[in-house]
Structures are given as C-alpha cells and as structure tokens.
PDB file of C-alpha atoms in Angstrom:
ATOM      1  CA  MET A 181     -81.172  49.596  42.993  1.00  0.00           C
ATOM      2  CA  TYR A 182     -81.258  51.882  46.039  1.00  0.00           C
ATOM      3  CA  SER A 183     -84.579  53.458  46.964  1.00  0.00           C
ATOM      4  CA  LYS A 184     -83.318  55.291  50.029  1.00  0.00           C
ATOM      5  CA  ASP A 185     -82.520  58.994  49.842  1.00  0.00           C
ATOM      6  CA  THR A 186     -78.872  58.876  50.940  1.00  0.00           C
ATOM      7  CA  ILE A 187     -76.276  56.772  49.138  1.00  0.00           C
ATOM      8  CA  THR A 188     -73.065  55.984  51.013  1.00  0.00           C
ATOM      9  CA  LEU A 189     -70.141  56.505  48.645  1.00  0.00           C
ATOM     10  CA  ALA A 190     -66.582  55.590  49.654  1.00  0.00           C
ATOM     11  CA  ILE A 191     -63.768  56.996  47.507  1.00  0.00           C
ATOM     12  CA  VAL A 192     -60.384  55.269  47.721  1.00  0.00           C
ATOM     13  CA  ASP A 193     -57.383  57.038  46.176  1.00  0.00           C
ATOM     14  CA  ASP A 194     -53.934  57.896  47.513  1.00  0.00           C
ATOM     15  CA  HIS A 195     -53.567  61.099  45.468  1.00  0.00           C
ATOM     16  CA  PRO A 196     -54.775  64.081  47.557  1.00  0.00           C
ATOM     17  CA  MET A 197     -55.585  66.212  44.489  1.00  0.00           C
ATOM     18  CA  ILE A 198     -57.757  63.492  42.975  1.00  0.00           C
ATOM     19  CA  LEU A 199     -59.534  62.967  46.300  1.00  0.00           C
ATOM     20  CA  GLU A 200     -60.221  66.712  46.531  1.00  0.00           C
ATOM     21  CA  GLY A 201     -61.508  66.802  42.960  1.00  0.00           C
ATOM     22  CA  LEU A 202     -63.857  63.844  43.513  1.00  0.00           C
ATOM     23  CA  LYS A 203     -64.980  65.311  46.834  1.00  0.00           C
ATOM     24  CA  SER A 204     -66.050  68.581  45.223  1.00  0.00           C
ATOM     25  CA  LEU A 205     -67.666  66.644  42.376  1.00  0.00           C
ATOM     26  CA  PHE A 206     -69.899  64.451  44.524  1.00  0.00           C
ATOM     27  CA  GLN A 207     -70.556  67.024  47.267  1.00  0.00           C
ATOM     28  CA  ILE A 208     -72.719  68.915  44.762  1.00  0.00           C
ATOM     29  CA  GLU A 209     -75.030  65.895  44.734  1.00  0.00           C
ATOM     30  CA  SER A 210     -76.791  66.023  48.112  1.00  0.00           C
ATOM     31  CA  LYS A 211     -77.864  62.375  47.905  1.00  0.00           C
ATOM     32  CA  TYR A 212     -74.311  61.134  48.580  1.00  0.00           C
ATOM     33  CA  GLN A 213     -72.815  60.622  52.019  1.00  0.00           C
ATOM     34  CA  LEU A 214     -69.074  60.624  51.357  1.00  0.00           C
ATOM     35  CA  PHE A 215     -66.185  58.788  52.994  1.00  0.00           C
ATOM     36  CA  PHE A 216     -62.563  59.057  51.858  1.00  0.00           C
ATOM     37  CA  PHE A 217     -59.698  56.583  52.162  1.00  0.00           C
ATOM     38  CA  THR A 218     -56.095  56.599  50.975  1.00  0.00           C
ATOM     39  CA  LYS A 219     -55.577  52.897  51.725  1.00  0.00           C
ATOM     40  CA  GLY A 220     -57.500  49.839  50.597  1.00  0.00           C
ATOM     41  CA  GLU A 221     -57.077  48.084  53.946  1.00  0.00           C
ATOM     42  CA  ALA A 222     -58.692  51.014  55.773  1.00  0.00           C
ATOM     43  CA  LEU A 223     -61.719  50.708  53.492  1.00  0.00           C
ATOM     44  CA  LEU A 224     -61.972  46.942  54.129  1.00  0.00           C
ATOM     45  CA  ASP A 225     -61.925  47.611  57.891  1.00  0.00           C
ATOM     46  CA  PHE A 226     -64.610  50.272  57.472  1.00  0.00           C
ATOM     47  CA  ILE A 227     -66.847  47.957  55.410  1.00  0.00           C
ATOM     48  CA  GLN A 228     -66.576  45.329  58.140  1.00  0.00           C
ATOM     49  CA  GLU A 229     -68.445  47.647  60.516  1.00  0.00           C
ATOM     50  CA  ASN A 230     -70.418  49.951  58.189  1.00  0.00           C
ATOM     51  CA  LYS A 231     -72.765  49.603  55.231  1.00  0.00           C
ATOM     52  CA  VAL A 232     -71.320  51.095  52.045  1.00  0.00           C
ATOM     53  CA  ASP A 233     -73.462  51.327  48.929  1.00  0.00           C
ATOM     54  CA  VAL A 234     -70.801  52.309  46.401  1.00  0.00           C
ATOM     55  CA  VAL A 235     -67.001  52.305  46.272  1.00  0.00           C
ATOM     56  CA  LEU A 236     -65.030  54.340  43.746  1.00  0.00           C
ATOM     57  CA  LEU A 237     -61.722  52.482  43.797  1.00  0.00           C
ATOM     58  CA  ASP A 238     -58.309  53.443  42.430  1.00  0.00           C
ATOM     59  CA  MET A 239     -56.461  50.517  40.833  1.00  0.00           C
ATOM     60  CA  VAL A 240     -53.005  51.352  42.192  1.00  0.00           C
ATOM     61  CA  LEU A 241     -52.744  52.090  45.914  1.00  0.00           C
ATOM     62  CA  ASN A 242     -49.782  52.306  48.286  1.00  0.00           C
ATOM     63  CA  ASP A 243     -50.901  49.238  50.192  1.00  0.00           C
ATOM     64  CA  GLY A 244     -51.985  46.988  47.317  1.00  0.00           C
ATOM     65  CA  ASN A 245     -53.789  46.781  44.005  1.00  0.00           C
ATOM     66  CA  GLY A 246     -57.408  47.485  43.175  1.00  0.00           C
ATOM     67  CA  LEU A 247     -58.066  44.008  41.807  1.00  0.00           C
ATOM     68  CA  ASP A 248     -57.388  42.398  45.187  1.00  0.00           C
ATOM     69  CA  PHE A 249     -59.313  45.088  47.059  1.00  0.00           C
ATOM     70  CA  CYS A 250     -62.298  44.685  44.718  1.00  0.00           C
ATOM     71  CA  LYS A 251     -62.295  40.964  45.484  1.00  0.00           C
ATOM     72  CA  GLY A 252     -62.030  41.683  49.220  1.00  0.00           C
ATOM     73  CA  ILE A 253     -64.887  44.204  49.173  1.00  0.00           C
ATOM     74  CA  LYS A 254     -67.171  41.762  47.348  1.00  0.00           C
ATOM     75  CA  GLN A 255     -66.327  38.971  49.803  1.00  0.00           C
ATOM     76  CA  LYS A 256     -67.151  41.153  52.822  1.00  0.00           C
ATOM     77  CA  SER A 257     -70.115  42.958  51.284  1.00  0.00           C
ATOM     78  CA  PRO A 258     -71.435  41.359  48.044  1.00  0.00           C
ATOM     79  CA  GLN A 259     -74.155  44.003  47.600  1.00  0.00           C
ATOM     80  CA  THR A 260     -71.656  46.912  47.561  1.00  0.00           C
ATOM     81  CA  VAL A 261     -71.245  48.389  44.073  1.00  0.00           C
ATOM     82  CA  VAL A 262     -67.552  48.736  43.135  1.00  0.00           C
ATOM     83  CA  VAL A 263     -66.426  51.012  40.304  1.00  0.00           C
ATOM     84  CA  GLY A 264     -62.774  51.141  39.260  1.00  0.00           C
ATOM     85  CA  LEU A 265     -61.182  54.541  38.625  1.00  0.00           C
ATOM     86  CA  SER A 266     -57.788  54.252  37.006  1.00  0.00           C
ATOM     87  CA  ASN A 267     -55.120  55.357  34.545  1.00  0.00           C
ATOM     88  CA  GLN A 268     -54.568  51.704  33.611  1.00  0.00           C
ATOM     89  CA  GLU A 269     -55.951  51.046  30.140  1.00  0.00           C
ATOM     90  CA  GLU A 270     -54.955  47.395  29.709  1.00  0.00           C
ATOM     91  CA  ARG A 271     -57.919  45.324  28.578  1.00  0.00           C
ATOM     92  CA  SER A 272     -56.749  42.344  30.671  1.00  0.00           C
ATOM     93  CA  ILE A 273     -56.872  44.439  33.889  1.00  0.00           C
ATOM     94  CA  ILE A 274     -60.352  45.769  33.060  1.00  0.00           C
ATOM     95  CA  PHE A 275     -61.573  42.221  32.377  1.00  0.00           C
ATOM     96  CA  ARG A 276     -60.094  40.867  35.604  1.00  0.00           C
ATOM     97  CA  PHE A 277     -61.622  43.706  37.598  1.00  0.00           C
ATOM     98  CA  LEU A 278     -65.067  42.850  36.189  1.00  0.00           C
ATOM     99  CA  GLU A 279     -64.448  39.125  36.798  1.00  0.00           C
ATOM    100  CA  TYR A 280     -63.690  39.923  40.440  1.00  0.00           C
ATOM    101  CA  GLY A 281     -67.141  41.482  40.775  1.00  0.00           C
ATOM    102  CA  GLY A 282     -66.479  45.062  39.659  1.00  0.00           C
ATOM    103  CA  ASN A 283     -69.575  46.910  38.461  1.00  0.00           C
ATOM    104  CA  GLY A 284     -67.850  49.457  36.261  1.00  0.00           C
ATOM    105  CA  TYR A 285     -64.544  50.974  35.177  1.00  0.00           C
ATOM    106  CA  ILE A 286     -63.687  54.613  34.477  1.00  0.00           C
ATOM    107  CA  LEU A 287     -60.442  56.082  33.164  1.00  0.00           C
ATOM    108  CA  LYS A 288     -59.223  59.079  35.151  1.00  0.00           C
ATOM    109  CA  ASN A 289     -59.190  61.289  32.071  1.00  0.00           C
ATOM    110  CA  ALA A 290     -63.011  61.063  31.876  1.00  0.00           C
ATOM    111  CA  ASP A 291     -64.738  64.386  32.489  1.00  0.00           C
ATOM    112  CA  ALA A 292     -66.703  65.150  35.654  1.00  0.00           C
ATOM    113  CA  LYS A 293     -70.105  64.579  34.053  1.00  0.00           C
ATOM    114  CA  GLU A 294     -69.077  61.139  32.778  1.00  0.00           C
ATOM    115  CA  ILE A 295     -67.698  60.060  36.165  1.00  0.00           C
ATOM    116  CA  VAL A 296     -70.940  60.959  37.938  1.00  0.00           C
ATOM    117  CA  SER A 297     -73.003  59.365  35.170  1.00  0.00           C
ATOM    118  CA  CYS A 298     -71.028  56.087  35.389  1.00  0.00           C
ATOM    119  CA  VAL A 299     -71.421  55.908  39.174  1.00  0.00           C
ATOM    120  CA  GLU A 300     -75.176  56.453  38.823  1.00  0.00           C
ATOM    121  CA  LYS A 301     -75.399  53.758  36.137  1.00  0.00           C
ATOM    122  CA  ALA A 302     -73.608  51.299  38.418  1.00  0.00           C
ATOM    123  CA  ILE A 303     -75.974  52.146  41.286  1.00  0.00           C
ATOM    124  CA  ASN A 304     -78.898  51.383  38.968  1.00  0.00           C
ATOM    125  CA  GLY A 305     -77.520  47.936  38.222  1.00  0.00           C
ATOM    126  CA  GLU A 306     -75.922  48.677  34.839  1.00  0.00           C
ATOM    127  CA  LEU A 307     -72.378  47.826  33.817  1.00  0.00           C
ATOM    128  CA  ALA A 308     -70.773  51.265  33.932  1.00  0.00           C
ATOM    129  CA  LEU A 309     -67.863  51.694  31.518  1.00  0.00           C
ATOM    130  CA  SER A 310     -66.629  55.133  30.526  1.00  0.00           C
ATOM    131  CA  ARG A 311     -66.675  55.873  26.800  1.00  0.00           C
ATOM    132  CA  GLU A 312     -62.934  55.329  26.350  1.00  0.00           C
ATOM    133  CA  VAL A 313     -63.059  52.011  28.239  1.00  0.00           C
ATOM    134  CA  GLN A 314     -65.864  50.839  25.936  1.00  0.00           C
ATOM    135  CA  GLU A 315     -63.694  51.712  22.930  1.00  0.00           C
ATOM    136  CA  ILE A 316     -60.718  49.795  24.377  1.00  0.00           C
ATOM    137  CA  MET A 317     -62.873  46.723  24.979  1.00  0.00           C
ATOM    138  CA  LEU A 318     -64.414  46.770  21.492  1.00  0.00           C
ATOM    139  CA  LYS A 319     -61.221  47.593  19.605  1.00  0.00           C
ATOM    140  CA  GLN A 320     -59.133  44.936  21.318  1.00  0.00           C
ATOM    141  CA  GLN A 321     -61.901  42.354  21.123  1.00  0.00           C
ATOM    142  CA  ALA A 322     -61.908  42.592  17.334  1.00  0.00           C
ATOM    143  CA  LEU A 323     -58.195  41.761  17.250  1.00  0.00           C
ATOM    144  CA  VAL A 324     -58.230  38.841  19.657  1.00  0.00           C
ATOM    145  CA  VAL A 325     -58.597  35.579  17.747  1.00  0.00           C
ATOM    146  CA  GLU A 326     -58.063  32.087  19.049  1.00  0.00           C
ATOM    147  CA  LEU A 327     -55.156  31.115  16.826  1.00  0.00           C
ATOM    148  CA  PRO A 328     -55.361  27.529  15.625  1.00  0.00           C
ATOM    149  CA  ARG A 329     -52.424  25.179  15.313  1.00  0.00           C
ATOM    150  CA  LEU A 330     -51.414  24.719  11.684  1.00  0.00           C
ATOM    151  CA  THR A 331     -49.541  21.854  10.095  1.00  0.00           C
ATOM    152  CA  LYS A 332     -46.504  22.598   7.954  1.00  0.00           C
ATOM    153  CA  ARG A 333     -48.557  21.860   4.818  1.00  0.00           C
ATOM    154  CA  GLU A 334     -51.417  24.129   5.927  1.00  0.00           C
ATOM    155  CA  LYS A 335     -48.917  26.957   6.438  1.00  0.00           C
ATOM    156  CA  GLN A 336     -47.581  26.405   2.914  1.00  0.00           C
ATOM    157  CA  VAL A 337     -51.097  26.446   1.436  1.00  0.00           C
ATOM    158  CA  LEU A 338     -52.031  29.541   3.462  1.00  0.00           C
ATOM    159  CA  GLN A 339     -48.940  31.372   2.241  1.00  0.00           C
ATOM    160  CA  ALA A 340     -49.707  30.398  -1.357  1.00  0.00           C
ATOM    161  CA  ILE A 341     -53.342  31.581  -1.005  1.00  0.00           C
ATOM    162  CA  SER A 342     -52.124  34.928   0.328  1.00  0.00           C
ATOM    163  CA  ASN A 343     -49.909  35.202  -2.785  1.00  0.00           C
ATOM    164  CA  GLY A 344     -53.045  34.904  -4.912  1.00  0.00           C
ATOM    165  CA  MET A 345     -52.284  31.441  -6.319  1.00  0.00           C
ATOM    166  CA  THR A 346     -55.093  29.220  -7.605  1.00  0.00           C
ATOM    167  CA  SER A 347     -55.696  25.694  -6.319  1.00  0.00           C
ATOM    168  CA  ALA A 348     -54.160  24.271  -9.517  1.00  0.00           C
ATOM    169  CA  GLU A 349     -51.032  26.417  -9.109  1.00  0.00           C
ATOM    170  CA  ILE A 350     -50.714  25.460  -5.433  1.00  0.00           C
ATOM    171  CA  ALA A 351     -51.125  21.771  -6.299  1.00  0.00           C
ATOM    172  CA  GLU A 352     -48.379  22.000  -8.935  1.00  0.00           C
ATOM    173  CA  LYS A 353     -46.027  23.917  -6.626  1.00  0.00           C
ATOM    174  CA  LEU A 354     -46.467  21.567  -3.637  1.00  0.00           C
ATOM    175  CA  PHE A 355     -46.710  18.334  -5.690  1.00  0.00           C
ATOM    176  CA  ILE A 356     -50.146  17.451  -4.327  1.00  0.00           C
ATOM    177  CA  SER A 357     -53.540  16.995  -5.972  1.00  0.00           C
ATOM    178  CA  VAL A 358     -56.055  19.828  -6.481  1.00  0.00           C
ATOM    179  CA  ILE A 359     -58.511  17.886  -4.294  1.00  0.00           C
ATOM    180  CA  THR A 360     -55.961  17.893  -1.452  1.00  0.00           C
ATOM    181  CA  VAL A 361     -55.487  21.663  -1.865  1.00  0.00           C
ATOM    182  CA  GLU A 362     -59.269  22.188  -1.707  1.00  0.00           C
ATOM    183  CA  THR A 363     -59.389  20.059   1.450  1.00  0.00           C
ATOM    184  CA  HIS A 364     -56.691  22.249   3.025  1.00  0.00           C
ATOM    185  CA  ARG A 365     -58.645  25.377   2.019  1.00  0.00           C
ATOM    186  CA  ARG A 366     -61.793  24.080   3.706  1.00  0.00           C
ATOM    187  CA  ASN A 367     -59.861  23.070   6.844  1.00  0.00           C
ATOM    188  CA  LEU A 368     -58.198  26.505   7.051  1.00  0.00           C
ATOM    189  CA  LEU A 369     -61.559  28.282   6.767  1.00  0.00           C
ATOM    190  CA  GLN A 370     -62.923  26.081   9.558  1.00  0.00           C
ATOM    191  CA  LYS A 371     -59.902  26.512  11.808  1.00  0.00           C
ATOM    192  CA  PHE A 372     -59.944  30.309  11.510  1.00  0.00           C
ATOM    193  CA  LYS A 373     -63.763  30.513  11.531  1.00  0.00           C
ATOM    194  CA  ALA A 374     -63.450  32.636   8.386  1.00  0.00           C
ATOM    195  CA  LYS A 375     -66.322  33.129   5.920  1.00  0.00           C
ATOM    196  CA  ASN A 376     -64.121  33.317   2.803  1.00  0.00           C
ATOM    197  CA  MET A 377     -60.521  33.367   1.608  1.00  0.00           C
ATOM    198  CA  PHE A 378     -60.267  37.152   1.867  1.00  0.00           C
ATOM    199  CA  GLU A 379     -61.210  37.027   5.583  1.00  0.00           C
ATOM    200  CA  LEU A 380     -58.859  34.082   6.108  1.00  0.00           C
ATOM    201  CA  VAL A 381     -55.885  36.012   4.691  1.00  0.00           C
ATOM    202  CA  LYS A 382     -56.862  39.149   6.654  1.00  0.00           C
ATOM    203  CA  ILE A 383     -56.942  37.257   9.987  1.00  0.00           C
ATOM    204  CA  ALA A 384     -53.682  35.460   9.211  1.00  0.00           C
ATOM    205  CA  THR A 385     -51.972  38.735   8.229  1.00  0.00           C
ATOM    206  CA  GLU A 386     -53.218  40.630  11.316  1.00  0.00           C
ATOM    207  CA  ASN A 387     -51.846  37.878  13.538  1.00  0.00           C
ATOM    208  CA  LYS A 388     -48.524  37.758  11.657  1.00  0.00           C
ATOM    209  CA  LEU A 389     -48.949  34.172  10.493  1.00  0.00           C
ATOM    210  CA  ILE A 390     -47.994  35.126   6.944  1.00  0.00           C
TER     211      ILE A 390
END
C-alpha cells in the first residue's frame, strides 16, 4: 500500500512497559518513524496536523475506548491503517472495531514476530488478525445461530424427535396425524437451516432449546 521508504507508525497505549516493549520492537525496523501517545485525544490532535500511515491502538485508554478512537481516526484520516492491540477477547468488540474501520486486531499475548507481521499485513491492505483472534472469530461463529421462533407444537415435536421417537409414535403421543408430524419435521429443518434430523437436534441442544 505504501511505496515510500519511511512508514509513520503511531502507538497509543497508557501502559509505559507496553510502550517501551513496542518501541524496542519497531525500532529494529528502520523503515518505521515512531510516535508514542498515552491518550487517544492526543493522537487525534496529532493526526489533524500530521500524516500518519499506521496506528497501533490499545482498546482501553484512560481518556476513552479504542472503538471510539478508531472511528475518530478514520473520520479525520480515512487512509490511516488502524490496528487494535488489546487484552479484550470478546468477539463483539472485535467485530465492532472492524465495523468502525479497523484494519486488524491483535491480542497482547501475541509474540513479537506476530505483532510485527500483523502490522505489515495491515499496511499491505490485508485484514490483519493475530492467530488467537482468528480462532476466537471462527469458534464463536460456529456457535452463533439465528434462533427461530417455535410454536408450542413445534417444541413438542422437537423434544420428541430428540428422544428418538418415530413420526408414528409422535403422532400417537400428541394426538395428531403422521402427515402433520412430517409437516412439522420439514418446517423445523427449514427454520433451523439443518440438513437432517441429527443436525437439527445438535443445533437445538447446543442452544439449550431441548
């Protein structure tokens, strides 16, 4: 993304030890011109007057939160690459950060090599997520299902299916026809976007519906 030799990197963190660690990490790379801030507002003021290529931004600062500062940076300087650096592992925060224009997200327990690698990926226009963040996103994504609204009868049929009952047994138990049971089965598969009854029961169990 940047063809020039020097890349302006601003690091925003209110923990002196972390700032020192990141300073020594990026000083090794001669292509970076470094600026350090302990407050988000100070960075926003700096960006108003100076061109910044990349910001490495802590999510929790004394004068505000990283989500708002990410939004502010992008409003003032849309071309600036913003990478979150945080202890916060919540998927919702990561998503919101990316929605606000963030170009990457790194957990603070990532090793030095991974931090540098993620920043370089972001500079090159890639979405830069540290390995652990990628795992969080994938793992949680698999569990998030749009839960449909079920009628009382559908809940009864679903419970009976999970107990291994056949359509004939369900029909007899609920005093309805086998055709009606089959209709409920089809509707449940559709509602849960499940391929078969096994997947249907698995989704329902994972989401504590049965």
